[in-house]
CSV table of C-alpha atoms in Angstrom, one decimal:
chain,number,residue,atom,x,y,z
A,1,MET,CA,8.3,4.6,6.1
A,2,ALA,CA,7.1,8.2,6.0
A,3,ALA,CA,3.8,9.9,5.1
A,4,LEU,CA,3.1,13.5,3.9
A,5,THR,CA,0.1,15.0,5.7
A,6,ARG,CA,-1.3,18.5,5.7
A,7,THR,CA,-2.2,18.5,9.4
A,8,THR,CA,-0.1,17.9,12.4
A,9,SER,CA,-3.1,16.5,14.2
A,10,ARG,CA,-2.5,13.2,12.4
A,11,PHE,CA,1.1,12.9,13.6
A,12,GLU,CA,0.4,10.8,16.7
A,13,GLN,CA,-1.7,8.4,14.8
A,14,LEU,CA,0.9,8.0,12.1
A,15,ARG,CA,3.7,7.5,14.6
A,16,ALA,CA,1.7,4.9,16.5
A,17,SER,CA,1.5,3.0,13.2
A,18,GLY,CA,5.3,3.2,12.7
A,19,ILE,CA,5.1,5.9,10.1
A,20,GLU,CA,7.2,9.1,10.3
A,21,PRO,CA,4.9,12.0,9.5
A,22,ILE,CA,6.0,14.9,7.3
A,23,GLU,CA,3.9,18.1,7.4
A,24,GLY,CA,3.3,19.4,3.9
A,25,SER,CA,1.0,19.5,0.9
A,26,TRP,CA,1.5,18.6,-2.7
A,27,LEU,CA,-0.3,21.8,-3.6
A,28,ARG,CA,2.6,23.7,-1.9
A,29,PRO,CA,5.7,22.6,-3.9
A,30,GLU,CA,8.0,24.2,-1.4
A,31,SER,CA,6.8,21.7,1.3
A,32,LEU,CA,8.0,18.8,-0.9
A,33,SER,CA,11.6,19.9,-0.8
A,34,ASN,CA,12.4,17.9,2.4
A,35,LEU,CA,11.1,14.5,1.4
A,36,PRO,CA,13.3,11.7,2.7
A,37,PRO,CA,14.9,9.3,0.2
A,38,PHE,CA,12.6,6.5,-1.0
A,39,ASP,CA,12.2,4.1,-3.9
A,40,ARG,CA,8.4,3.6,-3.8
A,41,ILE,CA,5.5,6.0,-3.2
A,42,LEU,CA,1.8,5.4,-2.6
A,43,VAL,CA,-0.5,8.3,-3.3
A,44,ALA,CA,-3.9,7.8,-1.7
A,45,ILE,CA,-6.5,10.6,-2.2
A,46,PRO,CA,-9.9,10.3,-0.5
A,47,HIS,CA,-12.9,11.9,-2.2
A,48,ARG,CA,-13.8,15.0,-0.3
A,49,PRO,CA,-16.1,17.2,-2.5
A,50,GLU,CA,-16.4,19.8,0.2
A,51,GLU,CA,-12.7,20.7,0.0
A,52,GLU,CA,-11.8,24.0,-1.5
A,53,TYR,CA,-9.4,22.6,-4.0
A,54,GLY,CA,-11.6,20.1,-5.8
A,55,GLU,CA,-9.9,18.6,-8.8
A,56,LEU,CA,-6.9,20.8,-8.4
A,57,THR,CA,-5.6,18.3,-5.9
A,58,HIS,CA,-5.5,15.5,-8.5
A,59,ALA,CA,-4.0,17.4,-11.4
A,60,THR,CA,-1.8,20.0,-9.9
A,61,GLY,CA,-0.8,18.1,-6.8
A,62,LEU,CA,0.3,15.0,-8.7
A,63,ALA,CA,2.3,17.2,-11.1
A,64,ASN,CA,4.0,18.9,-8.2
A,65,LEU,CA,4.8,15.6,-6.6
A,66,VAL,CA,6.3,14.1,-9.7
A,67,GLU,CA,8.4,17.2,-10.2
A,68,ALA,CA,9.8,16.9,-6.6
A,69,LEU,CA,10.5,13.2,-6.6
A,70,PRO,CA,14.1,12.5,-5.7
A,71,GLU,CA,16.5,10.4,-7.9
A,72,GLY,CA,16.2,6.7,-7.4
A,73,TRP,CA,12.4,6.3,-7.1
A,74,GLN,CA,11.2,3.3,-8.9
A,75,ARG,CA,7.4,3.0,-8.5
A,76,LEU,CA,4.5,5.3,-8.0
A,77,ILE,CA,1.0,3.9,-7.1
A,78,TYR,CA,-1.9,6.3,-7.3
A,79,LEU,CA,-5.2,5.5,-5.5
A,80,SER,CA,-8.2,7.8,-5.7
A,81,THR,CA,-11.8,7.5,-5.0
């Protein structure tokens, strides 16, 4: 299991949970080019109105992710507050 995260400060927490962290952002399509093979993806977006990107995260980020999905994926679950 792997997780895409924008900050390396979460790496230790993710590894402690048995999750391999990958530094990147779905707002930077070039950072999605090294995703490992998978068949399921969970997208969980917390509500953070103070973030500089606002709704861009939901529209552009999801479009970038779908464009970068490798062959063989079967299911995408999207959670957002």
